[in-house]
XYZ file of C-alpha atoms in Angstrom:
778
model
C 76.463 10.099 -1.993
C 76.457 10.091 1.661
C 73.470 12.370 3.020
C 73.282 16.183 1.949
C 73.070 18.390 4.615
C 71.588 22.310 4.142
C 74.321 23.994 6.421
C 73.131 27.669 7.972
C 70.030 26.275 8.396
C 67.735 27.987 11.018
C 64.200 26.934 12.956
C 61.999 24.608 10.578
C 62.519 21.988 7.606
C 60.699 21.952 4.651
C 59.852 17.970 3.299
C 59.274 19.068 -0.379
C 59.375 21.758 -2.543
C 55.988 22.188 -3.674
C 54.230 22.598 0.151
C 57.184 24.634 0.694
C 55.928 26.795 -2.044
C 52.627 26.209 -1.895
C 52.658 27.146 2.127
C 55.226 30.021 1.446
C 54.184 32.125 -1.888
C 52.522 34.459 0.454
C 53.846 34.362 3.593
C 51.579 38.079 4.699
C 48.371 35.898 3.586
C 45.988 35.152 6.543
C 42.824 35.729 7.400
C 42.840 39.234 7.572
C 43.703 38.436 3.118
C 39.678 36.181 3.169
C 37.747 39.205 4.992
C 39.584 41.978 2.363
C 38.862 39.626 -0.208
C 35.326 40.245 0.812
C 35.630 43.189 0.867
C 36.990 43.813 -2.910
C 34.347 41.677 -3.846
C 31.882 44.151 -2.582
C 33.273 47.465 -4.002
C 32.962 46.452 -7.187
C 30.236 47.467 -9.744
C 27.351 46.547 -10.949
C 28.634 45.883 -14.475
C 32.108 44.465 -12.824
C 29.392 41.528 -10.599
C 28.743 40.388 -13.763
C 32.064 40.044 -15.975
C 32.912 37.899 -12.761
C 30.112 35.393 -13.296
C 29.837 35.503 -17.260
C 33.746 34.487 -17.268
C 34.001 32.536 -13.893
C 30.378 30.459 -15.083
C 30.874 28.481 -12.244
C 30.668 30.580 -9.412
C 27.063 30.990 -10.677
C 26.047 27.988 -10.203
C 24.097 27.085 -7.368
C 23.940 30.984 -6.325
C 25.530 32.443 -3.914
C 22.967 33.471 -1.370
C 25.144 36.786 -0.733
C 28.356 38.655 -2.035
C 30.284 38.099 0.742
C 29.906 33.619 -0.086
C 30.025 34.835 -3.598
C 34.026 35.984 -2.820
C 34.661 32.972 -0.711
C 33.326 30.410 -3.568
C 36.099 32.288 -5.931
C 38.608 31.775 -3.502
C 37.477 27.675 -3.236
C 41.015 25.452 -4.464
C 38.189 23.926 -7.086
C 37.146 26.946 -8.791
C 40.796 28.969 -8.774
C 41.552 25.435 -10.212
C 39.382 26.144 -13.031
C 39.984 29.273 -13.610
C 43.621 28.479 -13.776
C 43.445 26.405 -16.227
C 41.295 28.789 -17.951
C 43.725 31.195 -19.092
C 45.251 31.369 -22.280
C 49.597 32.566 -21.853
C 49.987 35.465 -22.152
C 47.577 35.448 -18.547
C 48.874 33.030 -17.320
C 52.091 34.416 -18.279
C 51.095 37.798 -16.201
C 49.895 35.880 -12.840
C 52.992 33.561 -12.741
C 55.256 36.611 -12.533
C 53.281 38.427 -10.203
C 53.352 35.758 -8.063
C 57.112 35.721 -8.219
C 57.112 39.241 -7.728
C 56.905 40.953 -4.196
C 52.761 41.979 -2.608
C 51.518 43.928 -3.549
C 52.303 43.476 -6.825
C 53.523 46.148 -9.217
C 52.923 46.646 -13.250
C 56.282 47.496 -13.728
C 58.961 45.393 -11.472
C 55.571 42.262 -13.159
C 56.604 44.230 -16.689
C 60.532 44.076 -15.902
C 60.223 40.307 -14.739
C 58.707 39.265 -18.090
C 61.282 41.872 -20.355
C 58.714 43.740 -21.965
C 57.050 47.376 -21.265
C 54.565 47.956 -18.105
C 51.918 48.954 -20.575
C 51.477 45.886 -21.522
C 51.424 43.978 -18.605
C 48.549 46.912 -17.181
C 45.923 45.167 -19.477
C 46.693 41.718 -18.488
C 46.701 42.456 -14.897
C 43.551 44.151 -14.806
C 41.993 41.075 -16.732
C 42.831 39.065 -13.941
C 41.173 41.302 -11.275
C 38.237 40.737 -13.380
C 38.341 36.922 -12.762
C 38.982 37.254 -8.681
C 42.289 36.092 -9.123
C 44.185 39.132 -7.853
C 42.592 41.737 -5.572
C 42.422 45.157 -4.527
C 44.172 46.005 -1.306
C 44.984 50.069 0.361
C 48.683 48.808 -0.006
C 47.620 47.399 -4.112
C 46.950 44.320 -6.466
C 47.408 41.618 -4.121
C 47.460 37.546 -5.705
C 44.585 35.397 -4.470
C 46.635 33.010 -1.682
C 44.360 29.965 -3.243
C 46.362 30.492 -6.624
C 49.773 29.914 -4.891
C 48.431 26.798 -3.931
C 47.256 26.030 -7.725
C 50.568 26.999 -9.066
C 53.240 26.329 -6.127
C 56.068 26.789 -8.548
C 55.066 29.853 -10.454
C 56.800 29.723 -14.209
C 59.441 26.975 -12.882
C 60.730 28.439 -9.357
C 61.263 27.043 -6.886
C 60.414 28.908 -2.263
C 61.638 32.307 -1.362
C 64.827 31.450 0.887
C 64.028 34.077 3.488
C 60.562 31.445 3.815
C 62.702 28.524 3.586
C 64.984 29.937 6.422
C 68.273 29.568 4.760
C 70.713 31.955 3.042
C 72.001 32.525 -0.075
C 74.451 35.058 -1.310
C 73.802 38.028 -2.635
C 72.350 37.991 -6.197
C 75.093 40.183 -7.827
C 78.014 37.967 -6.855
C 75.634 35.171 -7.869
C 78.113 35.260 -11.705
C 80.785 35.142 -9.609
C 80.055 31.957 -7.594
C 79.439 30.386 -11.434
C 82.666 31.368 -12.569
C 84.184 28.617 -9.890
C 81.398 26.512 -10.012
C 82.884 22.352 -11.292
C 81.477 21.716 -14.686
C 79.158 18.415 -12.794
C 77.760 21.582 -9.948
C 76.945 23.736 -13.314
C 74.776 20.750 -14.672
C 72.677 20.985 -11.824
C 72.292 24.293 -11.519
C 71.718 24.410 -15.746
C 68.687 21.512 -14.967
C 67.237 23.221 -12.247
C 67.005 27.535 -13.681
C 64.221 26.661 -15.118
C 62.106 24.326 -13.762
C 61.563 21.986 -11.876
C 63.393 23.710 -9.334
C 63.707 19.762 -7.386
C 66.567 17.824 -7.946
C 66.286 14.303 -6.745
C 69.635 12.826 -6.514
C 68.537 8.500 -6.653
C 70.964 5.943 -4.984
C 74.342 4.888 -7.052
C 74.299 9.198 -7.555
C 78.198 8.761 -9.669
C 80.886 10.681 -7.325
C 81.522 13.985 -9.511
C 77.931 14.507 -9.334
C 78.020 14.065 -5.579
C 81.320 16.230 -5.390
C 78.777 19.020 -7.064
C 75.535 19.030 -5.456
C 78.123 19.611 -1.863
C 79.899 22.098 -3.530
C 76.324 23.961 -3.973
C 75.394 23.546 -0.724
C 78.339 24.910 0.690
C 77.839 27.983 -1.442
C 74.335 28.287 -0.488
C 72.957 28.040 -4.338
C 70.729 25.639 -3.122
C 69.656 23.722 -0.381
C 68.876 20.318 0.452
C 65.067 19.511 1.792
C 65.387 15.191 2.476
C 68.774 14.004 1.934
C 68.015 12.864 -1.203
C 67.211 16.152 -2.846
C 68.514 20.231 -3.661
C 66.789 22.892 -4.505
C 67.054 25.634 -5.643
C 65.745 29.111 -4.361
C 63.158 31.630 -5.779
C 66.146 34.026 -5.428
C 69.167 31.594 -6.840
C 66.888 30.940 -9.973
C 65.785 34.622 -11.211
C 69.283 35.927 -10.812
C 70.577 32.568 -13.382
C 67.504 33.546 -15.225
C 69.010 37.663 -15.085
C 66.369 38.004 -13.927
C 63.273 37.572 -15.968
C 60.573 35.035 -15.283
C 60.229 33.273 -18.439
C 62.604 32.631 -20.786
C 60.789 32.708 -24.230
C 57.451 35.921 -23.273
C 54.028 35.220 -25.055
C 51.560 38.551 -24.488
C 50.721 38.468 -28.302
C 48.078 35.386 -29.246
C 50.597 32.977 -32.210
C 48.872 34.029 -35.662
C 47.817 31.376 -38.506
C 48.924 31.143 -41.198
C 47.958 28.371 -44.298
C 46.378 28.488 -47.297
C 43.514 31.296 -48.527
C 40.610 29.648 -50.065
C 36.188 31.148 -51.372
C 33.867 30.819 -50.116
C 32.320 29.526 -52.687
C 35.117 27.459 -52.543
C 34.742 26.501 -49.367
C 30.852 25.973 -48.843
C 30.276 23.651 -52.535
C 33.416 21.770 -50.655
C 31.755 21.072 -47.563
C 28.856 20.207 -48.899
C 30.029 17.888 -50.903
C 31.044 16.054 -47.968
C 28.044 16.099 -46.085
C 26.742 14.155 -49.037
C 29.181 11.768 -49.073
C 29.141 11.057 -45.406
C 24.783 10.940 -45.622
C 25.597 8.283 -48.199
C 27.979 6.055 -45.492
C 25.823 6.856 -43.409
C 22.566 5.385 -44.762
C 25.500 2.089 -46.017
C 26.653 2.165 -42.826
C 22.979 1.048 -41.786
C 21.810 -1.070 -45.234
C 24.994 -3.500 -44.099
C 24.142 -4.027 -40.103
C 20.360 -4.252 -40.799
C 20.866 -7.035 -42.966
C 24.430 -8.468 -41.343
C 24.405 -7.466 -37.335
C 28.112 -7.623 -35.690
C 28.532 -8.865 -32.801
C 29.453 -6.965 -29.727
C 32.217 -7.670 -27.891
C 32.570 -9.016 -24.508
C 34.433 -6.449 -23.124
C 32.089 -4.526 -25.549
C 33.143 -2.254 -28.915
C 33.168 -3.620 -32.073
C 35.835 -6.484 -33.745
C 38.588 -5.516 -35.102
C 37.457 -8.178 -38.592
C 34.285 -6.458 -38.678
C 35.602 -2.947 -38.701
C 37.643 -3.920 -41.880
C 34.744 -5.399 -43.518
C 32.271 -2.056 -42.556
C 35.996 -0.627 -44.862
C 35.916 -2.992 -47.109
C 31.283 -1.915 -47.955
C 32.127 1.454 -47.523
C 35.328 1.131 -49.990
C 37.313 3.821 -47.429
C 40.049 3.569 -45.282
C 39.983 2.454 -41.433
C 39.868 5.399 -39.419
C 37.394 7.428 -42.136
C 34.940 3.800 -40.973
C 35.606 4.232 -37.202
C 34.517 7.761 -37.082
C 31.198 6.871 -39.341
C 30.563 4.127 -36.692
C 31.590 6.370 -33.781
C 29.109 8.933 -35.130
C 26.512 7.246 -36.181
C 26.894 5.869 -32.587
C 26.961 9.090 -31.355
C 23.534 9.944 -32.457
C 21.556 7.477 -31.315
C 21.136 6.558 -34.694
C 23.422 2.267 -33.885
C 23.393 1.307 -30.398
C 24.175 -2.443 -28.954
C 19.963 -4.443 -29.134
C 20.465 -5.810 -26.056
C 20.177 -9.595 -26.847
C 21.243 -13.072 -24.933
C 24.340 -12.567 -27.973
C 23.972 -8.827 -28.129
C 25.275 -7.174 -31.637
C 25.775 -3.898 -33.131
C 22.925 -2.540 -34.573
C 20.563 1.136 -36.623
C 18.058 1.710 -33.981
C 14.767 3.328 -35.010
C 15.777 6.439 -34.632
C 17.630 5.551 -37.559
C 14.548 4.861 -39.584
C 12.823 8.731 -37.920
C 16.343 10.468 -39.545
C 16.321 8.549 -43.625
C 13.458 10.663 -43.363
C 14.698 13.660 -43.363
C 16.224 16.043 -45.434
C 19.692 15.576 -46.379
C 20.085 18.756 -44.024
C 17.739 18.356 -41.361
C 19.966 15.342 -41.202
C 22.888 16.177 -40.683
C 22.508 19.186 -38.214
C 21.974 15.840 -36.748
C 25.135 13.810 -36.888
C 27.168 17.366 -36.667
C 24.878 18.163 -33.208
C 25.960 14.957 -31.602
C 29.601 15.566 -33.207
C 30.155 18.717 -30.974
C 29.146 17.697 -28.666
C 30.731 13.916 -28.506
C 32.955 12.893 -25.812
C 34.455 9.664 -28.180
C 37.312 10.122 -29.714
C 37.664 7.723 -32.913
C 41.012 8.670 -33.845
C 42.373 6.893 -31.000
C 40.386 3.137 -32.574
C 43.085 1.344 -33.393
C 45.888 2.749 -30.871
C 47.133 1.153 -27.842
C 46.946 3.246 -24.419
C 49.716 4.007 -21.781
C 49.588 0.569 -19.144
C 47.510 -1.123 -21.663
C 47.780 -4.272 -23.539
C 45.214 -4.341 -26.178
C 44.174 -1.652 -28.545
C 41.365 0.219 -28.489
C 37.832 -1.167 -30.381
C 35.762 1.078 -31.868
C 32.612 1.558 -29.814
C 33.399 0.516 -27.429
C 34.900 1.773 -23.264
C 37.594 3.222 -24.086
C 36.937 5.099 -27.079
C 35.231 7.371 -24.148
C 37.802 10.261 -23.775
C 35.912 13.420 -21.601
C 38.965 15.794 -23.394
C 37.595 15.328 -26.928
C 35.124 17.981 -26.827
C 36.756 20.953 -25.091
C 39.837 20.189 -27.305
C 37.658 20.016 -30.453
C 35.966 23.122 -29.492
C 39.530 24.736 -29.468
C 40.528 23.315 -32.772
C 36.971 24.702 -34.612
C 37.108 28.663 -32.408
C 40.643 28.565 -33.491
C 39.398 28.089 -37.584
C 36.840 30.438 -36.712
C 38.935 33.418 -35.167
C 40.592 33.347 -38.365
C 40.948 35.403 -41.419
C 37.228 34.844 -43.109
C 38.268 31.464 -45.918
C 41.749 31.510 -44.970
C 42.604 27.292 -44.831
C 45.081 26.916 -41.921
C 48.525 24.765 -42.069
C 48.101 21.529 -38.708
C 50.944 23.413 -37.385
C 49.569 26.484 -37.241
C 46.602 25.134 -35.377
C 48.212 23.172 -32.953
C 50.513 26.295 -32.189
C 47.520 28.102 -31.221
C 45.601 25.628 -29.480
C 48.773 24.995 -27.213
C 49.090 29.041 -26.338
C 45.061 29.571 -25.388
C 44.803 26.240 -23.461
C 48.573 25.871 -21.766
C 47.791 24.504 -18.808
C 45.157 22.137 -21.243
C 47.391 20.961 -23.305
C 47.102 16.918 -24.159
C 50.136 14.513 -25.075
C 50.239 14.323 -28.297
C 48.288 17.268 -29.071
C 49.375 16.943 -32.814
C 47.634 14.228 -33.436
C 44.727 15.261 -31.620
C 44.721 18.599 -33.927
C 45.074 16.392 -37.130
C 42.528 14.225 -36.031
C 39.672 16.601 -35.669
C 40.936 18.251 -38.150
C 40.473 15.994 -40.688
C 36.932 14.669 -38.827
C 35.696 17.988 -39.342
C 36.394 17.828 -43.127
C 34.298 14.247 -43.655
C 31.278 16.209 -41.460
C 31.782 19.382 -43.468
C 32.486 21.511 -40.604
C 35.844 22.532 -42.742
C 35.736 22.624 -47.122
C 39.626 22.338 -47.375
C 41.009 23.230 -44.718
C 38.692 26.665 -44.109
C 35.361 26.787 -41.717
C 32.536 26.577 -43.909
C 29.020 28.702 -43.178
C 27.302 25.730 -41.180
C 31.199 25.252 -39.196
C 30.630 28.631 -37.712
C 26.251 28.252 -37.168
C 27.285 24.986 -35.834
C 29.947 27.123 -33.351
C 27.798 29.142 -32.992
C 25.168 27.051 -31.238
C 22.574 27.532 -33.203
C 19.483 26.130 -32.846
C 18.621 23.290 -34.913
C 16.246 24.728 -37.463
C 18.405 27.147 -37.993
C 21.918 24.432 -38.212
C 20.390 22.812 -41.819
C 19.064 26.184 -42.733
C 22.640 26.998 -42.976
C 23.517 23.524 -44.584
C 21.018 23.485 -47.991
C 21.809 25.944 -50.295
C 25.363 24.118 -49.769
C 23.657 20.586 -50.372
C 22.885 18.716 -54.248
C 19.180 18.153 -54.600
C 17.560 14.817 -54.258
C 17.383 13.212 -57.616
C 15.173 10.435 -58.751
C 16.282 9.080 -61.116
C 19.495 6.775 -63.092
C 21.075 6.585 -66.458
C 22.039 2.778 -67.063
C 24.640 1.831 -69.472
C 25.565 -1.242 -71.346
C 28.515 -1.717 -69.689
C 26.559 -3.002 -65.593
C 26.423 0.601 -64.879
C 24.003 3.255 -63.179
C 25.176 6.216 -62.688
C 22.897 8.210 -59.890
C 23.865 12.035 -61.485
C 23.333 13.100 -57.764
C 22.076 11.981 -54.188
C 18.918 9.705 -54.479
C 15.792 10.282 -52.944
C 15.125 8.024 -49.891
C 12.852 5.051 -51.912
C 15.390 5.020 -54.518
C 17.943 5.179 -53.513
C 17.277 2.147 -51.361
C 16.531 0.347 -53.878
C 19.363 0.682 -55.809
C 21.805 -0.525 -52.393
C 19.777 -3.431 -52.909
C 20.453 -4.483 -56.246
C 23.703 -2.920 -57.228
C 26.362 -2.216 -55.390
C 28.591 1.064 -55.217
C 31.354 1.409 -57.337
C 32.438 5.349 -56.687
C 31.051 8.243 -54.692
C 31.496 12.029 -55.975
C 29.837 14.212 -57.569
C 28.244 11.603 -59.373
C 27.271 8.286 -57.723
C 28.341 4.391 -59.632
C 26.326 1.378 -59.434
C 27.702 -1.318 -60.591
C 25.588 -4.346 -61.617
C 26.507 -7.986 -60.965
C 25.221 -11.666 -60.552
C 25.184 -11.134 -56.433
C 23.960 -7.842 -56.366
C 20.908 -8.469 -58.815
C 19.971 -12.303 -56.773
C 20.156 -9.465 -53.972
C 17.401 -7.833 -54.186
C 15.782 -11.108 -55.606
C 16.011 -12.885 -52.175
C 15.083 -10.026 -50.939
C 11.234 -11.204 -52.263
C 11.394 -9.174 -55.266
C 10.586 -10.137 -58.948
C 12.196 -10.312 -62.107
C 9.822 -8.225 -63.563
C 9.656 -5.548 -60.717
C 13.625 -4.605 -60.798
C 13.321 -4.466 -64.045
C 10.123 -2.242 -63.846
C 11.768 -0.654 -61.236
C 14.922 0.354 -63.142
C 12.791 0.741 -66.275
C 10.723 4.157 -64.604
C 14.218 5.238 -62.809
C 16.581 5.875 -65.665
C 16.152 8.208 -68.534
C 18.012 5.602 -70.653
C 16.335 2.987 -71.763
C 17.447 -0.892 -69.755
C 20.781 -1.977 -71.334
C 20.382 -5.701 -72.948
C 23.111 -7.155 -70.902
C 21.322 -5.601 -68.111
C 18.397 -6.974 -68.982
C 20.610 -10.416 -69.622
C 22.178 -10.666 -66.430
C 18.500 -9.733 -64.457
C 16.315 -12.362 -66.433
C 19.808 -15.230 -66.143
C 20.373 -15.060 -62.730
C 16.323 -14.682 -61.953
C 16.239 -17.990 -64.584
C 18.857 -19.691 -61.816
C 17.842 -18.192 -58.944
C 15.489 -20.592 -56.497
C 16.263 -23.840 -58.754
C 17.975 -25.199 -55.946
C 15.972 -24.661 -52.403
C 16.780 -25.899 -49.453
C 15.487 -26.407 -46.588
C 15.843 -28.096 -42.377
C 16.471 -31.098 -42.195
C 18.999 -30.361 -40.260
C 18.882 -29.192 -43.992
C 17.738 -30.643 -47.469
C 18.490 -30.190 -51.080
C 15.731 -30.516 -53.393
C 15.450 -29.573 -57.785
C 14.354 -30.927 -60.534
C 17.943 -31.170 -62.633
C 19.482 -34.116 -61.465
C 23.040 -32.454 -63.409
C 23.425 -29.270 -60.282
C 22.203 -31.941 -57.731
C 25.522 -33.776 -58.854
C 28.090 -30.639 -59.463
C 26.968 -29.674 -56.039
C 27.975 -33.751 -54.877
C 31.027 -32.851 -56.270
C 32.418 -29.856 -55.868
C 35.423 -30.572 -53.307
C 34.515 -26.882 -51.910
C 31.070 -27.982 -51.085
C 32.592 -31.018 -48.998
C 32.112 -29.414 -45.446
C 28.322 -29.705 -46.270
C 28.147 -33.291 -46.034
C 26.747 -33.648 -49.253
C 24.592 -36.887 -50.095
C 21.427 -37.805 -52.510
C 18.675 -39.248 -50.326
C 16.708 -39.604 -54.393
C 17.254 -38.428 -57.847
C 16.163 -34.109 -56.660
C 17.258 -34.322 -53.104
C 20.000 -34.162 -51.155
C 20.279 -33.514 -47.453
C 22.853 -31.933 -45.129
C 23.961 -32.371 -41.065
C 24.639 -28.384 -40.983
C 22.573 -26.006 -40.980
C 19.791 -24.632 -44.330
C 21.498 -20.506 -43.271
C 25.452 -22.727 -43.928
C 24.252 -24.147 -46.283
C 22.806 -21.399 -48.186
C 26.525 -19.475 -47.782
C 28.334 -22.368 -48.797
C 26.341 -22.962 -52.578
C 26.900 -18.820 -52.929
C 30.176 -18.471 -52.310
C 30.589 -20.729 -55.152
C 28.032 -19.798 -57.589
C 25.095 -21.781 -57.743
C 21.984 -19.748 -56.914
C 19.465 -20.964 -53.927
C 16.174 -19.976 -52.416
C 15.647 -20.877 -49.378
C 12.617 -22.849 -48.522
C 9.454 -22.975 -45.994
C 8.096 -26.256 -45.035
C 5.411 -26.218 -47.770
C 7.483 -25.554 -50.129
C 7.437 -21.299 -50.486
C 10.248 -19.370 -51.098
C 11.451 -17.489 -47.346
C 11.247 -14.230 -48.566
C 13.879 -11.843 -45.997
C 13.154 -8.595 -43.990
C 15.342 -6.610 -45.733
C 17.473 -3.914 -43.076
C 14.628 -5.231 -41.195
C 16.665 -5.763 -37.542
C 16.585 -2.307 -35.068
C 17.549 -2.083 -32.016
C 14.354 -1.659 -29.297
C 13.364 1.210 -28.333
C 15.205 2.915 -25.632
C 16.086 5.880 -24.579
C 18.777 8.218 -26.222
C 21.634 9.132 -23.862
C 21.802 13.129 -23.854
C 25.090 14.375 -23.548
C 26.595 16.170 -20.213
C 26.819 19.034 -21.220
C 27.059 22.983 -18.598
C 24.307 25.668 -19.499
C 25.655 29.340 -20.182
C 25.188 31.917 -18.207
C 23.388 33.871 -20.109
C 23.205 38.373 -19.357
C 20.204 37.840 -18.356
C 20.192 34.917 -15.686
C 23.644 37.248 -14.294
C 21.651 41.018 -14.179
C 19.100 39.001 -12.175
C 22.130 37.712 -10.529
C 23.226 41.031 -9.644
C 20.630 42.377 -8.383
C 19.431 38.566 -5.030
C 23.590 39.165 -4.704
C 22.732 43.077 -3.755
C 20.140 42.016 -1.422
C 21.141 39.793 -0.204
C 23.472 41.396 0.901
C 21.591 43.837 2.732
C 19.957 41.681 4.793
C 23.793 40.029 6.010
C 24.646 43.504 7.069
C 21.389 44.194 8.505
C 21.249 40.753 10.434
C 25.282 42.002 11.089
C 23.672 44.789 12.756
C 20.437 43.189 15.108
C 22.634 41.068 16.245
C 26.000 43.272 17.771
C 22.875 44.980 19.233
C 21.394 42.310 21.194
C 22.689 41.593 24.579
C 25.401 40.402 25.962
C 28.400 39.109 24.210
C 29.471 38.177 21.515
C 28.704 34.380 20.944
C 31.875 31.668 18.894
C 30.303 28.616 17.644
C 31.295 25.267 20.917
C 31.397 22.190 20.268
C 28.728 20.213 22.836
C 31.790 19.113 25.019
C 32.728 22.292 25.210
C 28.776 23.501 26.319
C 28.917 20.699 28.746
C 31.094 21.486 30.534
C 30.000 25.928 30.567
C 26.336 24.766 30.939
C 27.392 22.217 34.238
C 29.980 25.268 35.955
C 26.631 27.551 35.325
C 24.881 25.192 37.106
C 26.604 24.392 39.766
C 27.895 28.382 40.274
C 24.242 28.520 39.837
C 25.535 31.295 37.499
C 22.663 32.617 34.116
C 24.731 31.471 30.503
C 24.164 33.264 27.413
C 23.677 30.596 24.878
C 22.159 30.627 21.079
C 19.524 28.103 21.041
C 18.295 26.757 17.806
C 14.375 26.188 17.386
C 12.430 23.923 15.639
C 12.332 26.292 12.179
C 16.331 25.939 12.156
C 16.415 30.112 13.977
C 19.336 30.415 16.314
C 17.669 32.674 19.569
C 19.712 34.268 21.940
C 18.184 33.274 25.435
C 19.514 34.128 29.035
C 19.709 30.176 30.093
C 20.058 30.011 34.835
C 20.462 25.722 34.508
C 19.454 23.734 37.224
C 20.827 19.731 35.679
C 21.945 18.225 32.929
C 21.262 15.153 32.325
C 21.016 12.979 29.439
C 21.585 15.234 26.851
C 19.187 18.097 27.828
C 19.509 20.551 30.317
C 16.201 21.967 32.768
C 16.627 25.246 34.177
C 14.450 28.632 33.899
C 14.762 31.615 31.281
C 13.194 34.537 31.248
C 11.336 33.017 34.844
C 9.582 29.681 33.175
C 11.038 26.731 33.164
C 12.709 25.515 30.555
C 14.045 22.065 29.230
C 16.417 21.914 25.705
C 18.512 19.776 24.586
C 22.069 19.954 24.372
C 22.761 19.125 20.223
C 20.614 22.327 19.934
C 23.250 24.364 21.874
C 25.511 26.482 19.281
C 27.443 28.246 21.810
C 27.322 29.430 24.818
C 28.817 32.032 27.509
C 28.519 32.439 31.304
C 26.974 35.524 31.865
């Protein structure tokens, strides 16, 4: 389309709607505003200052020297951005409406823009004043200058016409113009009315659209800051919105809807989830202690290793990733740092495993609440990336995860006791609570957090548990563990052996017995009772670990309240009879066995052909393959060999002994909360600092001589040279070695090499130019 020009344009130009809005939202606000803002802060009571510091805690670190410094810091862009981002939707809409009204802000005008009664707006404006986003001038409330920079398009509104030097039709005539507007012009207005107020017309715009834009320009309903841009002025937008700043005011938090639960039901379900979680962590450590998976070059866990872990834990991959990430976040799992690194339990896991269940849960729960890792990202493809996110990898680190996790749990805690909210209502409530910090795909994040909270026992059947409330309240680890203890079953030290080669544990097993059962049996199902199944592989696993047949049967007999069934006795003895008949050594590998028929079966087995077995004696086979591989192949094909030392002894592997080196556990980065004691102390210090600053200003004002402005070294040199040439005195500010600034009436003689020579108080002195803070001829 042809270049678009804005008619009746006077002086000045607009380079973009964002820039114009930020410059012109409050044109009457100048440097005097900052002083007025400081006066507003100085006039606050101690309690009001304490409220400000509690609600904007970034202002307290580091502690400001006085109230003027506090006001200056409260007006910085970074601090205002943080405060605005923390607002809920009600306060944000009121603040945007206040920006859209003429200054000073009137409660009735804000209410009219929102379409609500002024009594609903008043308390919200008071809260915004408490946050120092508004300040009180003699004329009334005003919006802090920096707020307009943080919100350049409040409520999607563009700049005022007067601020951009353009003319717009009267409000009452906008409706008549709309009736005459061609369809293309009306379509453009429909896109701009509720924001954003800027439209860009790309090259190749259809003629009808260009004609519609030209009509809007001719009628002064829009203006063009550039040839391919259209901006809707604020007055026109409000006329199109029928005087409303927001299409849907939301000054009340949305109500959570869901299913009510009994407190006992919730806590019981949470306790069961914790029991399952602790068992899953132990199984992960047992599996990776024996067979640690490799660390990818890019960091993280390979997809096939995650699938294997899910199979071992008998859960889906999403839950397996959560267990791995949680164990890693708690410092119980790490990269072992070797030349060929792998993931393995840390020494901290061994200490953690010896603790009671409720204390173990407290460690995991605290780590989950503070971690910035997002297990739900595992398996997804980030925007702009070509690969998927791996568990334990760097891409699973997502800083917003911690804040969003707490926001979701806060909503559960704010619901009625025992209420299990619907996911949709939680999504709506979180969006209302933090409208400016809502990520794309909030529904996915909320669903993931709710699922993780359920797996962790923070919730039970969708409602927050009593232990979950203790976690959210920030209680100590001791209190947190005590809150979970009543809901965990007591560990048992016995099992019930069944004739179908299973054993039933009627509760969580004590540490030593649990380790033994995981060694000689496989977990078949979990729940209120855990079912273990014995098979040849599991029994052989115990024998490979160095247990004899008598020790295995003895341990089972001591642990069981029922006699050892005959099928289980036969199974264990049959595996033990065949265990170790064949011995594997390194030559690169040899196999020796007194039973020639067994060796003949090995040579004839096609599945073992990759081992390239050949006989060098009636009872000895050799292979060019490593002994570890020979062992694995033979076991996978129904044989039960044992590893052998060079002197003929059996190698007993150390079960689960692979651990990472002792390493420092990373501490999550957290901001310490400003408590009431610190706030009280700080308010007193601010009052004292303000009094000291006022006294200092009085002392400066009472000193003889003119006020000394701060001058740069070039200006200082010029003043001193002129005074030396004219033989005139100069008032200077001079910073001494202690950092104190002195006022000196100085008579300069000459300026040489960065120094000025002259007299002061009748004595000759030489001063360094870089220490002179200001100079004025006396």
